[in-house]
mmCIF file of C-alpha atoms and ligand atoms in Angstrom:
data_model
loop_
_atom_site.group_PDB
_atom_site.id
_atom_site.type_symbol
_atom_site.label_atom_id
_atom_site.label_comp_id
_atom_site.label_asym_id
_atom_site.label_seq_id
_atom_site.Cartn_x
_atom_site.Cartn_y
_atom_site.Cartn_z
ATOM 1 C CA UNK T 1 145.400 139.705 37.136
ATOM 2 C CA UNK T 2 142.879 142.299 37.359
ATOM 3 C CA UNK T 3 144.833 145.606 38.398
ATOM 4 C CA UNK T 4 142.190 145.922 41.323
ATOM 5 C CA UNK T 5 142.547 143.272 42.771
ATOM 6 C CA UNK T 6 144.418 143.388 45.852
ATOM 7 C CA UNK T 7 146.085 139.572 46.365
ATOM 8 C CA UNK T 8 149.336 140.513 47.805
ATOM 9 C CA UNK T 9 150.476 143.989 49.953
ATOM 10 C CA UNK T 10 153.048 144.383 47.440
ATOM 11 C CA UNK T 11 150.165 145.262 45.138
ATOM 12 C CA UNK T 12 150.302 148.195 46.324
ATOM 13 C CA UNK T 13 153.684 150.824 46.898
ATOM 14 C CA UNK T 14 153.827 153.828 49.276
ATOM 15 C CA UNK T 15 151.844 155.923 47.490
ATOM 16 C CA UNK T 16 149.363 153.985 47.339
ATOM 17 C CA UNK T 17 149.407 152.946 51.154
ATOM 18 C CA UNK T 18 149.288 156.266 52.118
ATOM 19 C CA UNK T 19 146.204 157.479 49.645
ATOM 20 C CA UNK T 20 144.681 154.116 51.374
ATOM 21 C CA UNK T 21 145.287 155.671 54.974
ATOM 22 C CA UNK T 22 143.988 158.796 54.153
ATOM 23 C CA UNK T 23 140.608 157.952 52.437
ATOM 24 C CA UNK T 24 140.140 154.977 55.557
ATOM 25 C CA UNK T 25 140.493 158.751 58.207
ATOM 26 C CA UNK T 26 137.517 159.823 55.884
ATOM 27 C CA UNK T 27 135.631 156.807 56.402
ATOM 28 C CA UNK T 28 135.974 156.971 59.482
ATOM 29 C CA UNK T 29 134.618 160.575 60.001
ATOM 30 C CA UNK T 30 131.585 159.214 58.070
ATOM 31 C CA UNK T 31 131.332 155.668 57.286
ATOM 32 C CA UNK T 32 127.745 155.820 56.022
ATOM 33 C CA UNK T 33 128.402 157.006 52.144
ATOM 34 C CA UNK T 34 126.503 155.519 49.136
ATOM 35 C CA UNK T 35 129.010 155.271 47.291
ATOM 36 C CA UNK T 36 128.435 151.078 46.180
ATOM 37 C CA UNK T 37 124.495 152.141 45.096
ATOM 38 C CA UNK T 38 123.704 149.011 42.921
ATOM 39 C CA UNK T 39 127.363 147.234 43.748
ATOM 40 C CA UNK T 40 127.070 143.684 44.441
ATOM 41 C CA UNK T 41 129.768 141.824 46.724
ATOM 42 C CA UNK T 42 130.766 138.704 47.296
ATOM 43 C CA UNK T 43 132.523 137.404 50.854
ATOM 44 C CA UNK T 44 133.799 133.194 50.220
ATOM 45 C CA UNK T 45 135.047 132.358 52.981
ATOM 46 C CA UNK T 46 136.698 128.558 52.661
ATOM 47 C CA UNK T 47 137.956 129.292 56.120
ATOM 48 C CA UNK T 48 136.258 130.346 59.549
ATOM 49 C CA UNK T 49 136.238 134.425 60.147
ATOM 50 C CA UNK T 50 134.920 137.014 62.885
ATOM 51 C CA UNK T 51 136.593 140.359 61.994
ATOM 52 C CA UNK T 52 137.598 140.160 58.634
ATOM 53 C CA UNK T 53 133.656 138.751 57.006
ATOM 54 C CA UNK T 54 132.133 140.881 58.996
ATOM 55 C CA UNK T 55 133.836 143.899 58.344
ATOM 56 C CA UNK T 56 133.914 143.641 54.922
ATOM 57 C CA UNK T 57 130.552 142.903 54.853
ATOM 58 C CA UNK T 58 129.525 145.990 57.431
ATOM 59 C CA UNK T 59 131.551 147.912 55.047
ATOM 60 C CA UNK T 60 129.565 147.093 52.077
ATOM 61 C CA UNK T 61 126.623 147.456 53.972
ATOM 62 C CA UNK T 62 127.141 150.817 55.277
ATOM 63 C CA UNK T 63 128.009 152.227 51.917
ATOM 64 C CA UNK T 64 124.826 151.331 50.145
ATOM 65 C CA UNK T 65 125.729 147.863 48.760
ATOM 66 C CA UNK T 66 124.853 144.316 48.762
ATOM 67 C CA UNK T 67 126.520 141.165 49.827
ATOM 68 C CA UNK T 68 126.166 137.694 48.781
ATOM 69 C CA UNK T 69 128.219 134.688 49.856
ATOM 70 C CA UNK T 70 129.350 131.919 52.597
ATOM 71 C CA UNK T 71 130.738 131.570 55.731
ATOM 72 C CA UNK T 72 131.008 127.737 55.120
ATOM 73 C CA UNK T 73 132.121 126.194 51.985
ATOM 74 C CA UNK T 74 130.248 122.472 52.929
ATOM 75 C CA UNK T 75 127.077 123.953 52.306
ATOM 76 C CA UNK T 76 128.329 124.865 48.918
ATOM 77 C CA UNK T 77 128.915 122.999 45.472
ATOM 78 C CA UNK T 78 132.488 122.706 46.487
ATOM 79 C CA UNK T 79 131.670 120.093 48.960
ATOM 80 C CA UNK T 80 130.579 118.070 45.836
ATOM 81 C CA UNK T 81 134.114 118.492 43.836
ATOM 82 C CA UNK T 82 133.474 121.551 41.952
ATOM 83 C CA UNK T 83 136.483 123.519 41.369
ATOM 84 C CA UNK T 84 137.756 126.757 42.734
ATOM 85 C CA UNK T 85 137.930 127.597 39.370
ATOM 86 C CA UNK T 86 134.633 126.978 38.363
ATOM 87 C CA UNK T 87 133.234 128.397 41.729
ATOM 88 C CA UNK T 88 134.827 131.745 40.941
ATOM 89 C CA UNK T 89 133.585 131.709 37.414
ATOM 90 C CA UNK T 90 130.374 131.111 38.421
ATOM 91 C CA UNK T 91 130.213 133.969 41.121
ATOM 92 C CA UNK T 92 131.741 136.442 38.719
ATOM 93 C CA UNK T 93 128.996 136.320 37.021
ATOM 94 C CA UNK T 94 126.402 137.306 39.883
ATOM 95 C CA UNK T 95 128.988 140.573 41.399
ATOM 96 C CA UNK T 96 131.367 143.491 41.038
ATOM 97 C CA UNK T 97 133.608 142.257 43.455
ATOM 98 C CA UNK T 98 134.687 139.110 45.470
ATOM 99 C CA UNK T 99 136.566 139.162 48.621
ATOM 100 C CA UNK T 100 137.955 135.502 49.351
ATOM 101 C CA UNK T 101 139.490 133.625 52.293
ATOM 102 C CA UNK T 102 140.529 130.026 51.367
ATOM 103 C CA UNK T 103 143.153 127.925 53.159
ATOM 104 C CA UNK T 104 145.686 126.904 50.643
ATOM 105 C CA UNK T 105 148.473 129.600 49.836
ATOM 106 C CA UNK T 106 148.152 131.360 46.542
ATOM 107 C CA UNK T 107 144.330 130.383 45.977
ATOM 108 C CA UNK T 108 144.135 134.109 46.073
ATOM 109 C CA UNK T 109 146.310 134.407 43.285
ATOM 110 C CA UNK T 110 144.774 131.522 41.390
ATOM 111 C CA UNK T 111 141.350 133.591 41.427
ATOM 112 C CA UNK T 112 142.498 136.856 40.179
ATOM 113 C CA UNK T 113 143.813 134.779 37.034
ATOM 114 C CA UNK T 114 140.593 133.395 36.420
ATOM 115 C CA UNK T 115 137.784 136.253 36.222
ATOM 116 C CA UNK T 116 137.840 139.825 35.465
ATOM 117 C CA UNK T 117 135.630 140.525 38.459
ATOM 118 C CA UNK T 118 138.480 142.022 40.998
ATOM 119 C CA UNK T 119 139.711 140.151 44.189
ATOM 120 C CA UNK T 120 140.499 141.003 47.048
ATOM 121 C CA UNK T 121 142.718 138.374 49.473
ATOM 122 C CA UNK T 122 140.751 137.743 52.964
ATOM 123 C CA UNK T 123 143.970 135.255 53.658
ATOM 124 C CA UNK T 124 145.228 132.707 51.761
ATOM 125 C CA UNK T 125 146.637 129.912 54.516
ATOM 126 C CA UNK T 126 149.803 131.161 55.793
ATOM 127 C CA UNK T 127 150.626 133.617 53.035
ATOM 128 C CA UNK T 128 149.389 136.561 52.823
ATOM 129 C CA UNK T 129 146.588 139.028 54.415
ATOM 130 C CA UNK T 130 146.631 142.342 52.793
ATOM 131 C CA UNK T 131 143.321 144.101 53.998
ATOM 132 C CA UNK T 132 144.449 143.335 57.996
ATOM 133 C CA UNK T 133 147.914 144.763 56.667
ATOM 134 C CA UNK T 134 146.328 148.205 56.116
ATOM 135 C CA UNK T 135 144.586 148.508 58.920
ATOM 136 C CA UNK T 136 147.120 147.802 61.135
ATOM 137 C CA UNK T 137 149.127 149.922 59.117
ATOM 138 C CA UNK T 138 146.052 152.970 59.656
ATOM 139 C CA UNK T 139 146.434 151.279 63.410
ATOM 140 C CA UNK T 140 149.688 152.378 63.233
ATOM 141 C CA UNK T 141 149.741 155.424 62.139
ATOM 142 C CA UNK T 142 146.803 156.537 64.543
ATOM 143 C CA UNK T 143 148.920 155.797 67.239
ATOM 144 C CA UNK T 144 152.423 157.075 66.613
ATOM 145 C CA UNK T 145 151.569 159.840 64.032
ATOM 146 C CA UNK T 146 154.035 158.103 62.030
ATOM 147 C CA UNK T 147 154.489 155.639 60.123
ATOM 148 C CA UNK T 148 158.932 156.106 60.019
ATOM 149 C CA UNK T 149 161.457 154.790 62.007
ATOM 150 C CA UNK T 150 159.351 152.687 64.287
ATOM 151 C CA UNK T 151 160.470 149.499 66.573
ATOM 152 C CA UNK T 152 157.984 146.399 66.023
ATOM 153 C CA UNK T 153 158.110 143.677 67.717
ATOM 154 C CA UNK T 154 156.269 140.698 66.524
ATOM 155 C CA UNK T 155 155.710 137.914 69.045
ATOM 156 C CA UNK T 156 154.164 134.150 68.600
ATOM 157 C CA UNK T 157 153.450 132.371 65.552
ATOM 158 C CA UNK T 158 156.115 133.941 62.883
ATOM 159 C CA UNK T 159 155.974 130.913 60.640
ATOM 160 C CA UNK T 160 152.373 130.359 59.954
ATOM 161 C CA UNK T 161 151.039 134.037 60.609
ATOM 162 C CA UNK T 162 150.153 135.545 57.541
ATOM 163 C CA UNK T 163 149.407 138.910 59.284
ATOM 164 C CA UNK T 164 152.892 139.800 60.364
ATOM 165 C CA UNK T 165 154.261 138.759 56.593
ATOM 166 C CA UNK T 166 152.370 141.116 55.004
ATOM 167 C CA UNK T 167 153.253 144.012 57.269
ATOM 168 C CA UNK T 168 156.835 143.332 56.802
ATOM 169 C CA UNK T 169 156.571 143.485 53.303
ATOM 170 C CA UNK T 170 154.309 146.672 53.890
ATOM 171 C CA UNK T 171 156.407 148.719 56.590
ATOM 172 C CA UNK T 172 159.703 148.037 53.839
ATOM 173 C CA UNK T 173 158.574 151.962 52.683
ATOM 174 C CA UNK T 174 159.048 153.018 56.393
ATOM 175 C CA UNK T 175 162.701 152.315 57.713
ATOM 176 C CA UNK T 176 161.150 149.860 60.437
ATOM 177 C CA UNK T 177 163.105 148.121 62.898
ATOM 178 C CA UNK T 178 161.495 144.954 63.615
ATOM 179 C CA UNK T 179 162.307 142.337 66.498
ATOM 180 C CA UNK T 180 161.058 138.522 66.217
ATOM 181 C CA UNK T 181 160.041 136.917 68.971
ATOM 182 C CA UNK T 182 159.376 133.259 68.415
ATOM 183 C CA UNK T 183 160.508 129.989 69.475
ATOM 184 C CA UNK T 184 163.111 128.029 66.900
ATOM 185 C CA UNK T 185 159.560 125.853 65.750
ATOM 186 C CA UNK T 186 157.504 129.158 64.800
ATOM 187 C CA UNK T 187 160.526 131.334 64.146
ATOM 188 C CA UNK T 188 159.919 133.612 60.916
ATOM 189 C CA UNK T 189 160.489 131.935 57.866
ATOM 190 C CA UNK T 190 164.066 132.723 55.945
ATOM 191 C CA UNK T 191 162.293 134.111 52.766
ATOM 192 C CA UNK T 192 161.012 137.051 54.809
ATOM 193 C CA UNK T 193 164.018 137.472 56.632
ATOM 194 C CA UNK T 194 165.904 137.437 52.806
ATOM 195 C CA UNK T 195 163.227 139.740 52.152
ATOM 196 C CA UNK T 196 164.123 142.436 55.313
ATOM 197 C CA UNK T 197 168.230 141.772 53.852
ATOM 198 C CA UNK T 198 167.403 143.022 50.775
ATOM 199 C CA UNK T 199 164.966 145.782 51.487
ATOM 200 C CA UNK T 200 167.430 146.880 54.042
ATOM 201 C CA UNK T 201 164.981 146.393 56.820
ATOM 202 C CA UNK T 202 166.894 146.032 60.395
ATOM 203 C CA UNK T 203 166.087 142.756 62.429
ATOM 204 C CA UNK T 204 167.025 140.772 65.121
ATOM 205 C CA UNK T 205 165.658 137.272 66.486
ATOM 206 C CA UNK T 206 164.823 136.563 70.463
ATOM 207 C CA UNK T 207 163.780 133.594 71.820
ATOM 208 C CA UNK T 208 162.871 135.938 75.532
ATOM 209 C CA UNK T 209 159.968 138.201 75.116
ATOM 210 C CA UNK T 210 162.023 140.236 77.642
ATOM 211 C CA UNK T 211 161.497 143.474 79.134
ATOM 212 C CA UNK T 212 164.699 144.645 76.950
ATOM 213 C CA UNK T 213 162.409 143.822 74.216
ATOM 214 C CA UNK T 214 159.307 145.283 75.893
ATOM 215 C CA UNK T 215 160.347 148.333 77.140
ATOM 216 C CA UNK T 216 162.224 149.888 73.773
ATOM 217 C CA UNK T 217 159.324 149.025 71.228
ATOM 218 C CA UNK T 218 156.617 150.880 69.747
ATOM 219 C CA UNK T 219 154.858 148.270 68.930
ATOM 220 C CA UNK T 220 154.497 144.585 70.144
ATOM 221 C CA UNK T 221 152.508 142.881 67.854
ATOM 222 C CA UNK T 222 151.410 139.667 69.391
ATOM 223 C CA UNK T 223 149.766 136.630 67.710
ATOM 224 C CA UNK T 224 148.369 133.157 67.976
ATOM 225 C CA UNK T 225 149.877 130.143 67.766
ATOM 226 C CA UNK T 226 147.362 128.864 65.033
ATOM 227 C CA UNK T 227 146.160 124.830 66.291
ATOM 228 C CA UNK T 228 144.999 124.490 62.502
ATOM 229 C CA UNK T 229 148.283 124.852 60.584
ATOM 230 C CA UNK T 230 149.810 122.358 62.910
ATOM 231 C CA UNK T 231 149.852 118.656 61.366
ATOM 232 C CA UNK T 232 151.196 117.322 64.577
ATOM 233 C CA UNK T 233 148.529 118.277 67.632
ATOM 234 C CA UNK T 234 151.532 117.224 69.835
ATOM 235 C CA UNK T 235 153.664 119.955 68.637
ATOM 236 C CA UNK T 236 151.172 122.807 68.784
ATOM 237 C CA UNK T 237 150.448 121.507 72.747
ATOM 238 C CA UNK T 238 153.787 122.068 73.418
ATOM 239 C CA UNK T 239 154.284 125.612 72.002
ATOM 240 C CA UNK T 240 151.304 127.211 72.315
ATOM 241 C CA UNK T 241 151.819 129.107 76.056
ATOM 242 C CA UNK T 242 155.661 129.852 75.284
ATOM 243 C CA UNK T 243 154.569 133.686 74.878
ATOM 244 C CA UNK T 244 151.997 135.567 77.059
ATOM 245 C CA UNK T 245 151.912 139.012 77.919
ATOM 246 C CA UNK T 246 150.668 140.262 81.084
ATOM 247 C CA UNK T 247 149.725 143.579 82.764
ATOM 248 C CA UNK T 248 152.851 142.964 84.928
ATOM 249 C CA UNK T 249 155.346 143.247 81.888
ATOM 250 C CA UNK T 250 154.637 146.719 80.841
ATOM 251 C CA UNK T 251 155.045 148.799 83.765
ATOM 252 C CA UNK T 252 158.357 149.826 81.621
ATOM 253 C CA UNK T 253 156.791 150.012 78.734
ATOM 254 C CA UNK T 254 157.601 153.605 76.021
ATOM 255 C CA UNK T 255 153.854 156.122 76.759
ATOM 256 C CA UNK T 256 153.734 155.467 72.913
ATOM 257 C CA UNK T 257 153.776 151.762 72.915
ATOM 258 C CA UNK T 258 150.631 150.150 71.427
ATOM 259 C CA UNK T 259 150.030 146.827 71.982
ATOM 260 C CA UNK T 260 148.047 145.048 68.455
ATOM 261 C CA UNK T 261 146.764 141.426 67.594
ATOM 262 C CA UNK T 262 144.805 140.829 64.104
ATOM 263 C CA UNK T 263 142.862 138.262 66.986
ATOM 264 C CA UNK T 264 141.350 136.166 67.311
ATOM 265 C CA UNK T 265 143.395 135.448 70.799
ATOM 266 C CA UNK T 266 143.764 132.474 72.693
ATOM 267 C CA UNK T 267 145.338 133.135 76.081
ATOM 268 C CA UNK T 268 148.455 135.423 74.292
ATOM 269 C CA UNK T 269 147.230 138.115 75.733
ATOM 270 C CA UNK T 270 145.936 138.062 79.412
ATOM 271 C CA UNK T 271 142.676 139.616 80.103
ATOM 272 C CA UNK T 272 144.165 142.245 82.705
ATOM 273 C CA UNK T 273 146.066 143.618 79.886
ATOM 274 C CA UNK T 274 142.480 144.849 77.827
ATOM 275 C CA UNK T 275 142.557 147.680 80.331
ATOM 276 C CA UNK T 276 145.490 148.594 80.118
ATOM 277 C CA UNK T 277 146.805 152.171 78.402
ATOM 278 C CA UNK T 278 148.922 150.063 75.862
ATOM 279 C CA UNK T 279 146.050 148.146 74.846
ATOM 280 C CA UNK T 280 144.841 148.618 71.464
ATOM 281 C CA UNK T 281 143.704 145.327 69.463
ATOM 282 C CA UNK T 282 140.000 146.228 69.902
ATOM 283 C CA UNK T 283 140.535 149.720 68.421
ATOM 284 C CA UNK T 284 142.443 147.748 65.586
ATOM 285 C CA UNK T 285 139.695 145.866 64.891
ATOM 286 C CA UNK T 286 137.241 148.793 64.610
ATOM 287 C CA UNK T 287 139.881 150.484 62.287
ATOM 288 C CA UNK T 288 138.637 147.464 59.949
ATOM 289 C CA UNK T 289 135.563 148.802 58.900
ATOM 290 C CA UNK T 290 137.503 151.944 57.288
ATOM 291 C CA UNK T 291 140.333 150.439 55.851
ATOM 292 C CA UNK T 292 138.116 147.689 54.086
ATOM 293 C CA UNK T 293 136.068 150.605 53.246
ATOM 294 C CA UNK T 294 138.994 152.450 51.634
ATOM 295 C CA UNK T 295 140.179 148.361 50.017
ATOM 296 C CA UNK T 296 136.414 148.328 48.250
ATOM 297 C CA UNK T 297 136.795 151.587 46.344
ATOM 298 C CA UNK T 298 139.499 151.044 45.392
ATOM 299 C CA UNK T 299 138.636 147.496 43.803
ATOM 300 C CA UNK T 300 135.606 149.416 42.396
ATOM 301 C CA UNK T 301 137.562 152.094 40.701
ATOM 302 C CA UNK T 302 135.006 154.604 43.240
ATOM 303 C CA UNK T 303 136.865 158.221 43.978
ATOM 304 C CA UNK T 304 135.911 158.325 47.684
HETATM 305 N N1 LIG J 401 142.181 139.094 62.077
HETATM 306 C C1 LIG J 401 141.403 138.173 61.439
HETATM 307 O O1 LIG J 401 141.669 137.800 60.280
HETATM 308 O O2 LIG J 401 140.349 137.749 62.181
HETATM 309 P P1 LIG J 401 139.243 136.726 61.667
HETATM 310 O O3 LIG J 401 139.943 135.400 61.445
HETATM 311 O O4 LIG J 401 138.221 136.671 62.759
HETATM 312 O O5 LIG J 401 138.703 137.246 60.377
#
């Protein structure tokens, strides 16, 4: 694998992370730079994306680049057999860098062992998504100064979310205490809770998103129960309003507590919350732009 690629977060150690954080706070003092004068970049996205295309993209844009790529892989060669393989062969040869979303775990992977040209992993089904790990971890670190000894609740979809695997395996540098909130369907998976054991990473499971829970976290990252990892339509109808948060559950909540969500959300999150203090997902988003801005340079070998 190309050493700039970034596939998994544990690419990356706490050195790293925190070089990351600091050159995302200069882009986003000054996100116009032209620093990718003459770069080319390309965004395949197998899988549907808002934030994560469009940042990237807005990131390349804004530093003097160009992008190339899709938003939907039927209106490729794909659609008539050709192999991931040969696809990123074939794009390697046209850019500098390729940023990839694709739907089975480890495609990511798979890429990077196949070109030269560095990747970088826009989420790879319910593996991993490195790039929304470091801005949430720059989201993070905005809001509590800190990055240490924090309480993190993650609430929803533990199984299938990629987002909140990567940021265990991410906060493991930090001396996190995280709480799980999930039902027994969606609970999170035993290899990440082998993986807290032996990274000595404190943990405890809830089936109540109680105010217990609420009201002594940091953060509460919430999630959505994702319709499209579900083989069974039944079973995601019958899960997928067991967690909601609403402006009437935080009137206990810590001043520092920061409420995230990689979104998109489906009705996690109630509208009356956006207003609230605690609210922070759209910031998060926005905090996109400069860590993805921080990711590319990196990729690109460019001291920024
Ligand atoms: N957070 C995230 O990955 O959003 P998109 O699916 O819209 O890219």
């Amino acid at each position: 694998m190309n050493t700039k690629s970034l596939v998994s977060i544990s690419d990356i150690g706490r050195d790293e992370i925190l070089r990351l954080l600091d050159i995302a706070g200069r882009f986003e003092e000054n996100p116009n730079r032209r620093l990718l004068e003459g770069k080319v970049v390309a965004t395949l996205f197998f899988e549907p994306s808002t934030r994560t295309r469009l940042s990237f993209e807005t990131a390349v844009n804004r530093l003097g680049g160009r992008v190339i790529g899709f938003s939907d892989a039927n209106t490729t060669s794909s659609s008539k057999g050709e192999t991931l393989k040969d696809t990123i062969k074939m794009v390697s040869n046209y850019v500098d860098l390729i940023v990839m979303r694709h739907y089975l775990e480890g495609a990511a992977r798979y890429a990077s062992e196949v070109t030269d040209v560095p990747i970088i992993n826009a989420g790879d089904g319910a593996n991993q998504h490195p790039s929304q790990t470091m801005l949430d971890l720059y989201s993070i670190y905005k809001t509590q100064g800190t990055l240490e000894n924090l309480t993190i609740t993650l609430v929803g979809d533990l199984k299938y979310g990629r987002t909140v695997h990567s940021l265990i395996m991410a906060m493991r540098y930090f001396n996190p205490t995280f709480r799980f909130v999930a039902c027994e369907e969606l609970g999170m998976p035993k290899e990440y809770k082998i993986f807290c054991d032996e990274n000595g990473i404190r943990y405890s499971e809830h089936r109540d998103f109680s105010s217990e829970v609420i009201d002594s976290s940091d953060i509460i990252y919430m999630t959505r129960v994702q319709r499209e990892r579900f083989a069974d339509i039944m079973e995601y109808e019958r899960v997928k309003d067991l967690y909601n948060l609403n402006n009437s559950m935080l009137t206990g909540a810590r001043d520092n507590m920061r409420i995230l969500h990689p979104l998109p959300r489906v009705n996690e999150i109630a509208q009356d919350v956006d207003d609230n203090p605690h609210a922070y997902y759209f910031e998060q988003a926005r905090n996109g732009l400069y860590a993805r801005q921080a990711i590319i340079c990196r990729a690109l070998g460019i001291d920024a």
